[in-house]
Coordinates of C-alpha atoms (C1' of nucleotides) in Angstrom, one line a residue:
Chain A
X1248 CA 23.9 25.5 -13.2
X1249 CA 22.7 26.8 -10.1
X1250 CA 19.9 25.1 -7.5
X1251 CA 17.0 25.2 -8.0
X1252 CA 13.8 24.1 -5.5
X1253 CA 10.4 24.1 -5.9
X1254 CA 8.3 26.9 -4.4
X1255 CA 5.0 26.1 -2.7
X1256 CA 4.0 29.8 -3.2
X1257 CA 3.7 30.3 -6.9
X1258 CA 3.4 25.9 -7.3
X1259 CA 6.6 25.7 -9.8
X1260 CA 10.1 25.6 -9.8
X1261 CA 12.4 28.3 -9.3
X1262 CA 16.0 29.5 -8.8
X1263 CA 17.2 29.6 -5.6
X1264 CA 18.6 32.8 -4.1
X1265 CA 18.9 33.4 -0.6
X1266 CA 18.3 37.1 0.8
X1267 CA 21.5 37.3 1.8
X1268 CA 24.2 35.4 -0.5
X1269 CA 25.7 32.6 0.8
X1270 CA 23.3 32.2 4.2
X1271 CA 20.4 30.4 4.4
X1272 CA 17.5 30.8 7.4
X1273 CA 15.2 27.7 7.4
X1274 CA 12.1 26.9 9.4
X1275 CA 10.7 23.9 9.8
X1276 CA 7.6 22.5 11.3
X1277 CA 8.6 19.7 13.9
X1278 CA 6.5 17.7 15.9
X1279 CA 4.0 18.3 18.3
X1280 CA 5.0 16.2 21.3
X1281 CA 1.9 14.3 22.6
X1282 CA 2.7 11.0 21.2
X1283 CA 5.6 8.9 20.0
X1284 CA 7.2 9.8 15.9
X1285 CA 5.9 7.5 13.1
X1286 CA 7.7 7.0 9.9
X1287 CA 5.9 9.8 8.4
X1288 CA 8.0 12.3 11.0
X1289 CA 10.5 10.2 10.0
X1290 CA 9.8 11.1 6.2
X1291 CA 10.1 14.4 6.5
X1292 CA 12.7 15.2 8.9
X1293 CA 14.8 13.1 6.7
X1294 CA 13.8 15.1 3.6
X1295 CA 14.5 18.0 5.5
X1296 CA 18.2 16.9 6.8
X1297 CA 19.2 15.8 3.6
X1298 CA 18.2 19.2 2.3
X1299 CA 20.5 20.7 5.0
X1300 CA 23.1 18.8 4.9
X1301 CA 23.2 19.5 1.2
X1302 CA 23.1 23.2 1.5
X1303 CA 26.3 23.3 4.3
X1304 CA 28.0 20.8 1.5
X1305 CA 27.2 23.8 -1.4
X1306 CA 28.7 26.1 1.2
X1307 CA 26.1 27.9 2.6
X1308 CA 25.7 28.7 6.1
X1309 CA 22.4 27.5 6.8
X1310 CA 20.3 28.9 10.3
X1311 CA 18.2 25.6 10.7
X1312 CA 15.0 26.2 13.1
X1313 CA 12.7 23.5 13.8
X1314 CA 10.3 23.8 16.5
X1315 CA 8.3 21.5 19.2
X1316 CA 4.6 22.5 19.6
X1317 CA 4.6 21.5 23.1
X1318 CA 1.5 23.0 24.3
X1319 CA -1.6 22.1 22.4
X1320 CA -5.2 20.4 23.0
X1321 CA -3.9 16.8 21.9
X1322 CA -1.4 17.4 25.0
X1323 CA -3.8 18.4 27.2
X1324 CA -6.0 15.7 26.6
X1325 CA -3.2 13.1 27.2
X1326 CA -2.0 14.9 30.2
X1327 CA -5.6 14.5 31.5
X1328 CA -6.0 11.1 30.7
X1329 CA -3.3 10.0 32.2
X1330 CA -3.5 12.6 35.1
X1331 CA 0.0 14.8 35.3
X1332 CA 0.6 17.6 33.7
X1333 CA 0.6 18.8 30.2
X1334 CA 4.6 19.3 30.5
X1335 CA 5.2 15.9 32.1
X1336 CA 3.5 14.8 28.6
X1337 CA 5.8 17.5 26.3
X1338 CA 9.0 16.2 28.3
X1339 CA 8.6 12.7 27.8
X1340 CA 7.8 12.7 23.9
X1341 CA 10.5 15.2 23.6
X1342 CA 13.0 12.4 25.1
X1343 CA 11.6 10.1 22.8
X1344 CA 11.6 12.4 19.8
X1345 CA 15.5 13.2 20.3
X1346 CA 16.1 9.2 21.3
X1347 CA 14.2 8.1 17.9
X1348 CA 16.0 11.0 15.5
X1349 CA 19.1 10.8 16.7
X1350 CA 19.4 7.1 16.0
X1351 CA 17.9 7.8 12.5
X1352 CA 21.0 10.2 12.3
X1353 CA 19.4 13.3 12.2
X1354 CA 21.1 17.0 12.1
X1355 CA 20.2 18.9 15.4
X1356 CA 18.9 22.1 14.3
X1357 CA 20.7 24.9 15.4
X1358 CA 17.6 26.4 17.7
X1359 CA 15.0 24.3 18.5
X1360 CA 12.6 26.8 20.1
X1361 CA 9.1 25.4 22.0
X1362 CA 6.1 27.4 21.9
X1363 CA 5.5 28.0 26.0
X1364 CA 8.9 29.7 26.2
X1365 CA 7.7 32.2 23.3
X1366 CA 4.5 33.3 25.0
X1367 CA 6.1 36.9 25.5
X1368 CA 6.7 36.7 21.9
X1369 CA 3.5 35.1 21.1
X1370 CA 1.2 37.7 23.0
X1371 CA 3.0 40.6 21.5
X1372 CA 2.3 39.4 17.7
X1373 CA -0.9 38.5 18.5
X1374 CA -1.4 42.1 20.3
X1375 CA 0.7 44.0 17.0
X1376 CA -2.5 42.5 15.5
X1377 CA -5.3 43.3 17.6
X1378 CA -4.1 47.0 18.0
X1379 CA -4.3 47.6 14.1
X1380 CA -7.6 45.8 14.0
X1381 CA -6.4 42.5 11.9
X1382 CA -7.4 40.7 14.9
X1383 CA -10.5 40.8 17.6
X1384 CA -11.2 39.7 21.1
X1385 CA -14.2 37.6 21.8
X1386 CA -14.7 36.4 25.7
X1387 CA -10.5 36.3 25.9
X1388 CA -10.0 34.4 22.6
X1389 CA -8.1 36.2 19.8
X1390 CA -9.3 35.5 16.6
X1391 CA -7.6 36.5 13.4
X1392 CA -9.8 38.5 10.8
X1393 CA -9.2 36.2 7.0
X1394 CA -11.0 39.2 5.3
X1395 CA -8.8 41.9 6.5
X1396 CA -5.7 40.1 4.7
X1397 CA -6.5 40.2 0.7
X1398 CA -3.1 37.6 -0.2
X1399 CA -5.6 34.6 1.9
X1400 CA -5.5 31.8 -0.1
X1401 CA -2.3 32.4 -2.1
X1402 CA 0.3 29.4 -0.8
X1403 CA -2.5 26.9 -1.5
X1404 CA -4.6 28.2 -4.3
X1405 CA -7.5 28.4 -2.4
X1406 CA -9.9 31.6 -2.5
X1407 CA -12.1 32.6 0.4
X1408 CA -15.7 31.7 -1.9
X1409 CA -14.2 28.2 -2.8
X1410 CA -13.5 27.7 1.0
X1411 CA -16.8 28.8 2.4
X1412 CA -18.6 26.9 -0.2
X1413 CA -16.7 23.9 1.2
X1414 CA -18.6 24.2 3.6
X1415 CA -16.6 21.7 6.3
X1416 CA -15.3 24.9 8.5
X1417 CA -17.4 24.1 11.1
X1418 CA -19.4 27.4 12.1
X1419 CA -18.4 29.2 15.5
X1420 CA -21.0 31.9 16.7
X1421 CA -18.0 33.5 17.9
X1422 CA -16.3 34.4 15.1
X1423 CA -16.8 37.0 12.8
X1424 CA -16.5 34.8 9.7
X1425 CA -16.0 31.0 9.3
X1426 CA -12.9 31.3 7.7
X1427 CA -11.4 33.2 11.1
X1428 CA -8.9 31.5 12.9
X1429 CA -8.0 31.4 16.7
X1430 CA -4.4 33.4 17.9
X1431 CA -5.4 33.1 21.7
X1432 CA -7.8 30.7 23.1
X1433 CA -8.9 31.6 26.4
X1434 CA -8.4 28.4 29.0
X1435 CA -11.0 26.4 30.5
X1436 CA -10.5 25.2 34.3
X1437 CA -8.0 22.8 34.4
X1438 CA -6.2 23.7 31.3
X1439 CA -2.7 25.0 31.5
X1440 CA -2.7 29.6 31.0
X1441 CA -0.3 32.0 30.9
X1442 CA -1.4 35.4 31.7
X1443 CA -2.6 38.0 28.8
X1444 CA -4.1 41.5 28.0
X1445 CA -7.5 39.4 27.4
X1446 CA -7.6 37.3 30.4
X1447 CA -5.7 33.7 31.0
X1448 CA -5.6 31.7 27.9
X1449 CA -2.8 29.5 25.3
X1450 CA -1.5 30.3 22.3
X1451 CA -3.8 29.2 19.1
X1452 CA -1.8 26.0 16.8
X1453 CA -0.4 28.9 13.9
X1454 CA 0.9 31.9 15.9
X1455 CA 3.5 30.0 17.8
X1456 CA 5.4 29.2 14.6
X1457 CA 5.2 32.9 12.7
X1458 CA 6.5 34.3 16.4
X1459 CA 9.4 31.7 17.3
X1460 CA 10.5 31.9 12.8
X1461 CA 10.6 35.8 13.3
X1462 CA 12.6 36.1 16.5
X1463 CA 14.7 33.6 15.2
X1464 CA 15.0 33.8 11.6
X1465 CA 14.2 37.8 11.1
X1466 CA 10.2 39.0 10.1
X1467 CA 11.2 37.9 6.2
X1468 CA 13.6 34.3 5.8
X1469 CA 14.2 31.8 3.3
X1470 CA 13.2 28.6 3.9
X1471 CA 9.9 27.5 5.8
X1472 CA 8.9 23.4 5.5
X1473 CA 6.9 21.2 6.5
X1474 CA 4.7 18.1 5.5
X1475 CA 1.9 18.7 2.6
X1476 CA -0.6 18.6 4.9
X1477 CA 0.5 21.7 6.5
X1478 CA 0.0 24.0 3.4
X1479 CA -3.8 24.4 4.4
X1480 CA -4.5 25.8 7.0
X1481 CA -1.7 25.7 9.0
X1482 CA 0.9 27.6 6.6
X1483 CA -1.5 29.6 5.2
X1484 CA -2.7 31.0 8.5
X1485 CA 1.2 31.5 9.1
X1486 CA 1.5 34.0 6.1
X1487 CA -1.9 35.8 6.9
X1488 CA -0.8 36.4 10.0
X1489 CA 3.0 37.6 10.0
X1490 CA 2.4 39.5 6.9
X1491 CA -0.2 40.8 8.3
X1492 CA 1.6 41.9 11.4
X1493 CA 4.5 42.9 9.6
X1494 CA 3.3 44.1 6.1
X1495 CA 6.7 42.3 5.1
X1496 CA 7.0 38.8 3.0
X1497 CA 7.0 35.9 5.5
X1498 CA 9.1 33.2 4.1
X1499 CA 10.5 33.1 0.4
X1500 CA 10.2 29.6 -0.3
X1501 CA 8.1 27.1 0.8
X1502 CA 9.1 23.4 0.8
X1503 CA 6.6 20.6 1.7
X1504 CA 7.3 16.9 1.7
X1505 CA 4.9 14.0 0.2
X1506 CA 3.4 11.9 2.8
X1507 CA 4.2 7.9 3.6
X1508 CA 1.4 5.7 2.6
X1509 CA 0.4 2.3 3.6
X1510 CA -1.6 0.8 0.7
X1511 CA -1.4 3.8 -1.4
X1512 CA -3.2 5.6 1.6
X1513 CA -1.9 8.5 3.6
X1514 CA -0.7 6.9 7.3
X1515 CA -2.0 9.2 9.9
X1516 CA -2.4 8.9 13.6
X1517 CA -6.5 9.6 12.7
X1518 CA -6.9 6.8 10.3
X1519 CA -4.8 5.0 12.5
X1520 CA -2.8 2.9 10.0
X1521 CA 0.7 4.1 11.2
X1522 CA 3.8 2.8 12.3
X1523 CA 6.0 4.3 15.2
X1524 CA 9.7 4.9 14.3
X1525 CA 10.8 2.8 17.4
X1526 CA 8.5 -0.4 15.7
X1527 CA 10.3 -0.1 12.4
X1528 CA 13.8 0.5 13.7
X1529 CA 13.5 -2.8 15.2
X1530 CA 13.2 -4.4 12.1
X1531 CA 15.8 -2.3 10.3
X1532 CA 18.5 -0.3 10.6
X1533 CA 18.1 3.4 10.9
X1534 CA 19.9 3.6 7.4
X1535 CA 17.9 1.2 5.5
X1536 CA 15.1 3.8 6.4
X1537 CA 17.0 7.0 5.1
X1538 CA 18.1 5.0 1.9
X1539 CA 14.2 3.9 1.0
X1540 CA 13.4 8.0 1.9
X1541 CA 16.4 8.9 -0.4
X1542 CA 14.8 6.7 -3.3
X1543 CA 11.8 8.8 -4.0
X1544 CA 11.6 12.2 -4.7
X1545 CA 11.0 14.3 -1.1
X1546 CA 7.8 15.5 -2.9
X1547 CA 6.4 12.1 -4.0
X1548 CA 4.3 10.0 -1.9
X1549 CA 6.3 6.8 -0.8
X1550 CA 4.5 3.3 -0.4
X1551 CA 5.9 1.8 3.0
X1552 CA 6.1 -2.2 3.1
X1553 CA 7.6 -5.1 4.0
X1554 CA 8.6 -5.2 0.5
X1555 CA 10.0 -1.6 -0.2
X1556 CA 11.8 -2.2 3.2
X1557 CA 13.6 -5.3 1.6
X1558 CA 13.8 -3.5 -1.7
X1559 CA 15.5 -0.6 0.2
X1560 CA 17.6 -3.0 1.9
X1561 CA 19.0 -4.8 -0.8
X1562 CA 20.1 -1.9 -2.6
X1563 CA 22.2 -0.1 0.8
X1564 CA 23.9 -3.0 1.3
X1565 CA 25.5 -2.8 -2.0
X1566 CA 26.3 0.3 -1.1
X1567 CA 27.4 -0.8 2.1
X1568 CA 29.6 -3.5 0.3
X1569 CA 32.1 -0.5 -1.3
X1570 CA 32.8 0.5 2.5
X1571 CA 33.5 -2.5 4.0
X1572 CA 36.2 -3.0 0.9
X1573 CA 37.3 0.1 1.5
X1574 CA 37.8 -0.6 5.2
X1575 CA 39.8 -3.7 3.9
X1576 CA 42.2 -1.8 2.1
X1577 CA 42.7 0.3 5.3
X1578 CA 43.3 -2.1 7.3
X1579 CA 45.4 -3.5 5.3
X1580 CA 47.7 -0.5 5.7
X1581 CA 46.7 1.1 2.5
X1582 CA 46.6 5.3 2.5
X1583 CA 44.7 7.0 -0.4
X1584 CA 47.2 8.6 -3.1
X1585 CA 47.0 11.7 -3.2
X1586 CA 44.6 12.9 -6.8
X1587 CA 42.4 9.9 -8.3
X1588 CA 43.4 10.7 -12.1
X1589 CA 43.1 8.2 -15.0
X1590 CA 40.6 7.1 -17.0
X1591 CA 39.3 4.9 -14.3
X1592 CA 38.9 7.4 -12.3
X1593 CA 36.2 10.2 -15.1
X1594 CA 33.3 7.4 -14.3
X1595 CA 33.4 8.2 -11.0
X1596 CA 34.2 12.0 -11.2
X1597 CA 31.3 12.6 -13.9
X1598 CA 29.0 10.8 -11.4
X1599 CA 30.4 13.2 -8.0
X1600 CA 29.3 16.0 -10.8
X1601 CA 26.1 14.8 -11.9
X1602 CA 25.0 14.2 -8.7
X1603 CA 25.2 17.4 -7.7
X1604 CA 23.0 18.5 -11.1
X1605 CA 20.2 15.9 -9.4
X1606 CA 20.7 17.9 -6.0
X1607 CA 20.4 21.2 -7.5
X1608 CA 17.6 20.3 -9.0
X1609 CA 14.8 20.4 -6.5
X1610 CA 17.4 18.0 -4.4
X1611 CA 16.1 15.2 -6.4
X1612 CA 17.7 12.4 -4.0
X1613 CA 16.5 9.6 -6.2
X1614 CA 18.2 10.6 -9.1
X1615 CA 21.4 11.3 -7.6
X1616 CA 21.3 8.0 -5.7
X1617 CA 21.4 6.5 -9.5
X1618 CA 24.2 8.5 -10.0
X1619 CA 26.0 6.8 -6.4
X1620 CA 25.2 4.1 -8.3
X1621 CA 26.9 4.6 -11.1
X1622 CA 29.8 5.3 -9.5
X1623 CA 29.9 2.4 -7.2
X1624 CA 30.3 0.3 -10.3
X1625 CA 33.2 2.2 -11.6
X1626 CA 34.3 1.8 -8.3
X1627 CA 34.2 -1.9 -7.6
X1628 CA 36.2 -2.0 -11.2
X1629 CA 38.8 -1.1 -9.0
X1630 CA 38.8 -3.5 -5.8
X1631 CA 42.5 -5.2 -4.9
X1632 CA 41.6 -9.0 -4.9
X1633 CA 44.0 -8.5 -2.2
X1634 CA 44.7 -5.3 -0.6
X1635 CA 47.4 -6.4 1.6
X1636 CA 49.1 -7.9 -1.2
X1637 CA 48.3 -5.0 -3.5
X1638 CA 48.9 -1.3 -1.9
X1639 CA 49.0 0.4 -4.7
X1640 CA 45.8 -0.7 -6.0
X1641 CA 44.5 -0.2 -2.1
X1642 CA 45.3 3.4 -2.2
X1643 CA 43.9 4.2 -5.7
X1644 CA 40.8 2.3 -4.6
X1645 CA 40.7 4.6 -1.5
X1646 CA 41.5 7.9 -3.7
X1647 CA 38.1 6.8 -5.7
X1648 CA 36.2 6.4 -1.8
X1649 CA 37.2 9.3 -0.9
X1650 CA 35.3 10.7 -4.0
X1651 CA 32.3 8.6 -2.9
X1652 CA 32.3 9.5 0.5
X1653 CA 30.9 13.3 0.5
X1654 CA 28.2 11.7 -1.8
X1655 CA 26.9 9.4 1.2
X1656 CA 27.5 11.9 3.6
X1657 CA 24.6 14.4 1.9
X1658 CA 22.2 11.8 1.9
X1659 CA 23.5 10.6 5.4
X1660 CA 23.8 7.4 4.7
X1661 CA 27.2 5.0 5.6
X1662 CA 27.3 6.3 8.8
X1663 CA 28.3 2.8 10.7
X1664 CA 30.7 1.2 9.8
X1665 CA 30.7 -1.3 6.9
X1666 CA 31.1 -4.8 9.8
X1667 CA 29.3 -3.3 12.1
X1668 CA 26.3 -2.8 9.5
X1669 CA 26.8 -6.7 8.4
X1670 CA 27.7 -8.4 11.6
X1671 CA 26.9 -6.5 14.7
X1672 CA 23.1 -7.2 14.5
X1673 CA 22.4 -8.9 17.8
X1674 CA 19.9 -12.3 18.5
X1675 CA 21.2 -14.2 16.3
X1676 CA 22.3 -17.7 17.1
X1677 CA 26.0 -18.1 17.1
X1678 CA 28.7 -15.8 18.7
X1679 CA 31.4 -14.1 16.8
X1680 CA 33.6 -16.3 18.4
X1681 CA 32.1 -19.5 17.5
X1682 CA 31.7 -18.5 13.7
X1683 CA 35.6 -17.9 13.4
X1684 CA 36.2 -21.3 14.8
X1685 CA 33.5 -22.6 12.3
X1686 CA 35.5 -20.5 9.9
X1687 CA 38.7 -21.5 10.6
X1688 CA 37.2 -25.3 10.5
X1689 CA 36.2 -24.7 7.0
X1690 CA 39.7 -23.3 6.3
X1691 CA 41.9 -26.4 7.5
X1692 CA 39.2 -28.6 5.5
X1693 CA 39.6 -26.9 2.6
X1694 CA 43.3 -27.1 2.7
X1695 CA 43.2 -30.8 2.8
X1696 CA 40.7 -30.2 -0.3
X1697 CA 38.1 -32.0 1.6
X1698 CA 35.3 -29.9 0.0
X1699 CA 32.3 -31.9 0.9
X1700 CA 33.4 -30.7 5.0
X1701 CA 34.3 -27.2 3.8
X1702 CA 30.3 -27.1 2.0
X1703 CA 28.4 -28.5 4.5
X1704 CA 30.2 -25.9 7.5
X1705 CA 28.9 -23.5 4.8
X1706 CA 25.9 -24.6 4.6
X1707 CA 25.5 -25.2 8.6
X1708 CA 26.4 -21.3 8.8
X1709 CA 23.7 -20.4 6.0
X1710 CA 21.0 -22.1 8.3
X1711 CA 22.4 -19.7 10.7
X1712 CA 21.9 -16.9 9.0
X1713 CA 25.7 -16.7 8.4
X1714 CA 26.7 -15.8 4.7
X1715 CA 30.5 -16.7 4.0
X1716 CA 32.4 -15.0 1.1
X1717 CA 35.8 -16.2 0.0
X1718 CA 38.5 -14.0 -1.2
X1719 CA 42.4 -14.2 -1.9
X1720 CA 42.8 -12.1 1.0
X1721 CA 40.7 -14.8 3.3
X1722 CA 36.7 -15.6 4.1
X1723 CA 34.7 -13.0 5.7
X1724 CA 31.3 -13.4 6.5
X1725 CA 28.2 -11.4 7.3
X1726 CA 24.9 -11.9 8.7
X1727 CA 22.3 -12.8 5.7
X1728 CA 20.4 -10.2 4.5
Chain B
rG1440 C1' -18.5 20.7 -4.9
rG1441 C1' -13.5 23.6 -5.0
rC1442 C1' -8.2 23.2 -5.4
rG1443 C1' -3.7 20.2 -6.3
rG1444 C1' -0.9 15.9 -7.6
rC1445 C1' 0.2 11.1 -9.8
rA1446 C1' -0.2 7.0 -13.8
rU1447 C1' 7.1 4.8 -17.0
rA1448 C1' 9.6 -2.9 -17.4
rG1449 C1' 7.9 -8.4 -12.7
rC1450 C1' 8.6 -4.7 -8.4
rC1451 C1' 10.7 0.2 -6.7
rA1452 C1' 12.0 4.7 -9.3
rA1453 C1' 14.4 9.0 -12.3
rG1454 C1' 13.0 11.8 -16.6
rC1455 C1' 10.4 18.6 -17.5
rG1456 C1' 10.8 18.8 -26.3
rG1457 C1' 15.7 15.4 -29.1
rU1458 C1' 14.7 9.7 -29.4
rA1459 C1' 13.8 5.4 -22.1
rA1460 C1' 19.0 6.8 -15.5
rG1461 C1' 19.5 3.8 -11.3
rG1462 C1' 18.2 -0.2 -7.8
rC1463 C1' 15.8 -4.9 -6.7
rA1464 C1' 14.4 -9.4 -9.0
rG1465 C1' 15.6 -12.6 -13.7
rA1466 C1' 18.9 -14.6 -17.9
rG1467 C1' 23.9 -15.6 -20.0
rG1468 C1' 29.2 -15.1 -19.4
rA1469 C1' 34.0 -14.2 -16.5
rC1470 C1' 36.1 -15.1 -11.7
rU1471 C1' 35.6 -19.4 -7.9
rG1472 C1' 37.0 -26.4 -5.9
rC1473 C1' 31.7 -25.0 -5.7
rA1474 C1' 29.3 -20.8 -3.8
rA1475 C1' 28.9 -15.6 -2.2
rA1476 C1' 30.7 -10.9 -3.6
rU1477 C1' 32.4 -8.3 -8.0
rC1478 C1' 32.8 -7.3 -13.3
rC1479 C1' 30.8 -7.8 -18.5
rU1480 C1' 26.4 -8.7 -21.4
rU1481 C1' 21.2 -8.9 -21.3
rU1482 C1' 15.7 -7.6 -19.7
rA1483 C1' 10.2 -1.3 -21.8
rU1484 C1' 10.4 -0.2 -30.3
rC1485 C1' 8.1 2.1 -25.9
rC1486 C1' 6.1 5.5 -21.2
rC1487 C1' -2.9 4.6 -18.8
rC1488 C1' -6.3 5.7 -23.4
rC1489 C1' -7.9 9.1 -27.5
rG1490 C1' -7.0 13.4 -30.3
rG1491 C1' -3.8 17.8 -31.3
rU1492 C1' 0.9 21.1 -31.7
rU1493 C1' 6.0 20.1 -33.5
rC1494 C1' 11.0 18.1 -38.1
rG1495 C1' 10.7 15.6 -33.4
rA1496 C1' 6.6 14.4 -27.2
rA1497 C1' 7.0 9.9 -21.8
rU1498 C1' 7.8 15.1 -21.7
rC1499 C1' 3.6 20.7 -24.4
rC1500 C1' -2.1 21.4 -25.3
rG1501 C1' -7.3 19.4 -25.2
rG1502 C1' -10.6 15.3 -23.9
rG1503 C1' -11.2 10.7 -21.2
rU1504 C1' -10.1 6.7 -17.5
rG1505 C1' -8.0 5.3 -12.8
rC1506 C1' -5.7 6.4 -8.1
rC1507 C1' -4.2 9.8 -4.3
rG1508 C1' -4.0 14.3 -1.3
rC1509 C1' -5.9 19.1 0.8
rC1510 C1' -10.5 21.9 1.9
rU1511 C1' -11.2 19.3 9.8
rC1512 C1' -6.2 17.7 14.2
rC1513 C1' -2.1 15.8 11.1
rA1514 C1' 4.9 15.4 8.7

RNA sequence: GGCGGCAUAGCCAAGCGGUAAGGCAGAGGACUGCAAAUCCUUUAUCCCCCGGUUCGAAUCCGGGUGCCGCCUCCA
């Protein structure tokens, strides 16, 4: 069974084979810095990662690209509005971009390339094309000729008539045809330029991503994503001009990612229904978001609520629940022996194995989280009532994490650990301090068997949000869900 | 108008021709002083509707209905 992903280009699924066995080269679109990330950045980037990290687990060496569009007119307009320069703008959203993804636990690419240190790169694709006559200067802007390249239209089904008849390209005297699309734009006062054969000007939205893939990635890679919404124009522009440049295939397979709704409507910064990362990350933990990404398909469009946020929560901390006993059994002193074999052990080995089958197919994450699932349970089968009491049973329990673990580590999820995720949430009422006294309270009144003490310091805790479990090994407790 | 996608239990969500994964919520049981956690059992005779193909369809085909996306900046 090999992996197998769905292709934009061609709209079905298909075996994956890299150019070059064993190495991958991956673009993907990233942000363009004029604003803070909302959860649909979020969305995809983690789709994105978990594909990734996935890859490196199936041991290929993956090339990971992802880009900042840090020049562009939604920039410029911010950087006017607020007076300072258009770069002031790109540095600070890039701050925030790597301060907002890094908590959310997301891979650094390996080159993150922006589009004003690829002008050289920029002006010589957009020249390659003017020279052979794909391309034509009007008053310094470049524009790309659509008719001249006849594959226009094939990444999203569209055909040149069907477009025009749209009719919602709005007309540009300029251009030759409707359909054309800007390379260059020449600047207007007060705009930031770089220098070109055709006068002072920026690069146009597409080019900057077809120059920084090929000097990066080679003029033909593997891998190019992005969100849905990128398929038309933005990707399709992307092929018509590298191919056209290069007369080579641009990028093999194209990956996009479902959107994040609110109310079964697409959240975008136009209709203005979105949340920023930062708002929902102080509501939940960065994993709780990953986990409720993970438990769709990447290509599905995902309802974001309250509820799906509590939903999502629920189920992590389960998940959460294995680690913390398996951080038990290691501090109670407990190693993992050496090979989990038995026939405890096959439920948790088949579900390893057929999570892998999910991931190969079209890395469906929500399937193979149902496998995690499944294993968990086999799992928790096998917790030590005691684990300092029972070491044996410890390390057999650790042998069947340690089978787990690679699991969570694809979908990057786990990554704290287990009491931090339970009880380092800050703001709530009591100190750590003065729940182990409450604790210990409890403890001495339960000794004496005075129950009706030991339930109501319960029950005081619960009011505080502190949730008490009882064990042969002691009471822990944990901050209520 | 053109192109594409989706409709599965109370909720979320897999499934891609062989007789409905998983999670959340619910019910019963075990464990517990009682809880919590955990384990066991249980919860869709049926997958929007109507036809068709097939020994066999949630899965394929045709026709409906509803919702969504792209065609304009957008992950």
């Amino acid at each position: 069974m090999g992996l197998s992903v769905f292709n934009t280009l061609g709209n079905r699924k298909e075996p994956f084979l890299p150019m070059e066995p064993g190495k991958v080269r991956m673009y993907v679109c990233g942000v363009t810095v004029y604003d803070l990330c909302h959860i649909g950045h979020a969305r995809a980037n983690v789709a994105f990662d978990i594909i990734v990290r996935y890859l490196r687990q199936r041991g290929f060496d993956v090339t990971y690209v992802r880009n900042f569009t840090d020049i562009d007119d939604k920039i410029i307009r911010r950087a006017n509005r607020e007076g300072v320069a258009s770069r002031e703008i790109a540095e600070r959203y890039i701050r925030a971009f790597y301060e907002d993804f890094d908590r959310m636990g997301l891979l650094r690419p390996d080159i993150e390339p922006r589009a004003t240190d690829h002008i050289p790169e920029i002006l010589r694709l957009a020249g390659r094309l003017v020279e052979t006559g794909k391309a034509y200067v009007v008053d310094g802007d470049v524009y790309y000729s659509v008719k001249g390249f006849p594959g226009y239209g094939k990444l999203s089904g569209k055909n040149t008539e069907d477009l025009l008849a749209g009719a919602r390209v709005d007309v540009d005297e300029r251009k030759k045809d409707p359909l054309d699309f800007a390379l260059w734009k020449a600047s207007k006062p007060g705009e930031p330029a770089w220098d070109s054969p055709w006068g002072p000007g920026r690069p146009g939205w597409h080019i900057e991503c077809s120059a920084m893939a090929m000097k990066h990635l080679g003029e033909t890679f593997d891998i190019h994503g992005g969100g849905k919404d990128l398929v038309f124009p933005h990707h399709e522009n992307e092929i018509a001009q590298s191919e056209g440049a290069t007369g080579k295939p641009y990028a093999r397979y194209w990956i996009h990612n479902g959107f994040v709704n609110i109310d079964n409507e697409k959240m975008s910064k136009s209709l203005g229904n979105f949340f920023t990362l930062r708002e929902v990350l102080a509501k939940v933990k960065p994993d709780v978001l990953r986990f409720f990404f993970a438990s769709s398909h990447y290509r599905s469009p995902i309802d974001y609520s309250d509820t799906s946020l509590a939903e999502a929560k629920a189920g992590l901390s389960r998940l959460y629940r294995v680690k913390e006993k398996a951080e038990a059994c290691e501090a109670a002193g407990a190693r993992a022996s050496s090979v989990p074999e038995g026939e405890a052990f096959s439920p948790l080995r088949e579900a390893a194995e057929r999570f892998d089958e999910a991931m190969d197919d079209d890395f469906n994450t929500a399937a193979a989280l149902g496998r995690i699932f499944d294993a968990v349970r086999a799992l928790n089968r096998l917790v030590p009532a005691n684990p300092a009491a029972e070491t044996e049973k410890a390390g057999r329990f650790l042998a069947g994490y340690a089978v787990l673990r690679p699991l969570f580590d694809v979908l990057g999820l786990l990554r704290e650990p287990a009491k931090d995720y339970f009880q380092a949430e800050g703001g709530h009422a009591l100190t750590e301090e003065e729940i182990l006294l409450r604790i210990e309270a409890r403890r001495d009144a339960r000794a004496r068997k005075d129950f009706a003490e030991a339930d109501r310091i319960r029950k005081e805790l619960d009011a505080l949000g502190v949730l008490l479990e009882d064990s042969k090994a002691g009471t822990s407790w944990k901050y209520k869900a």
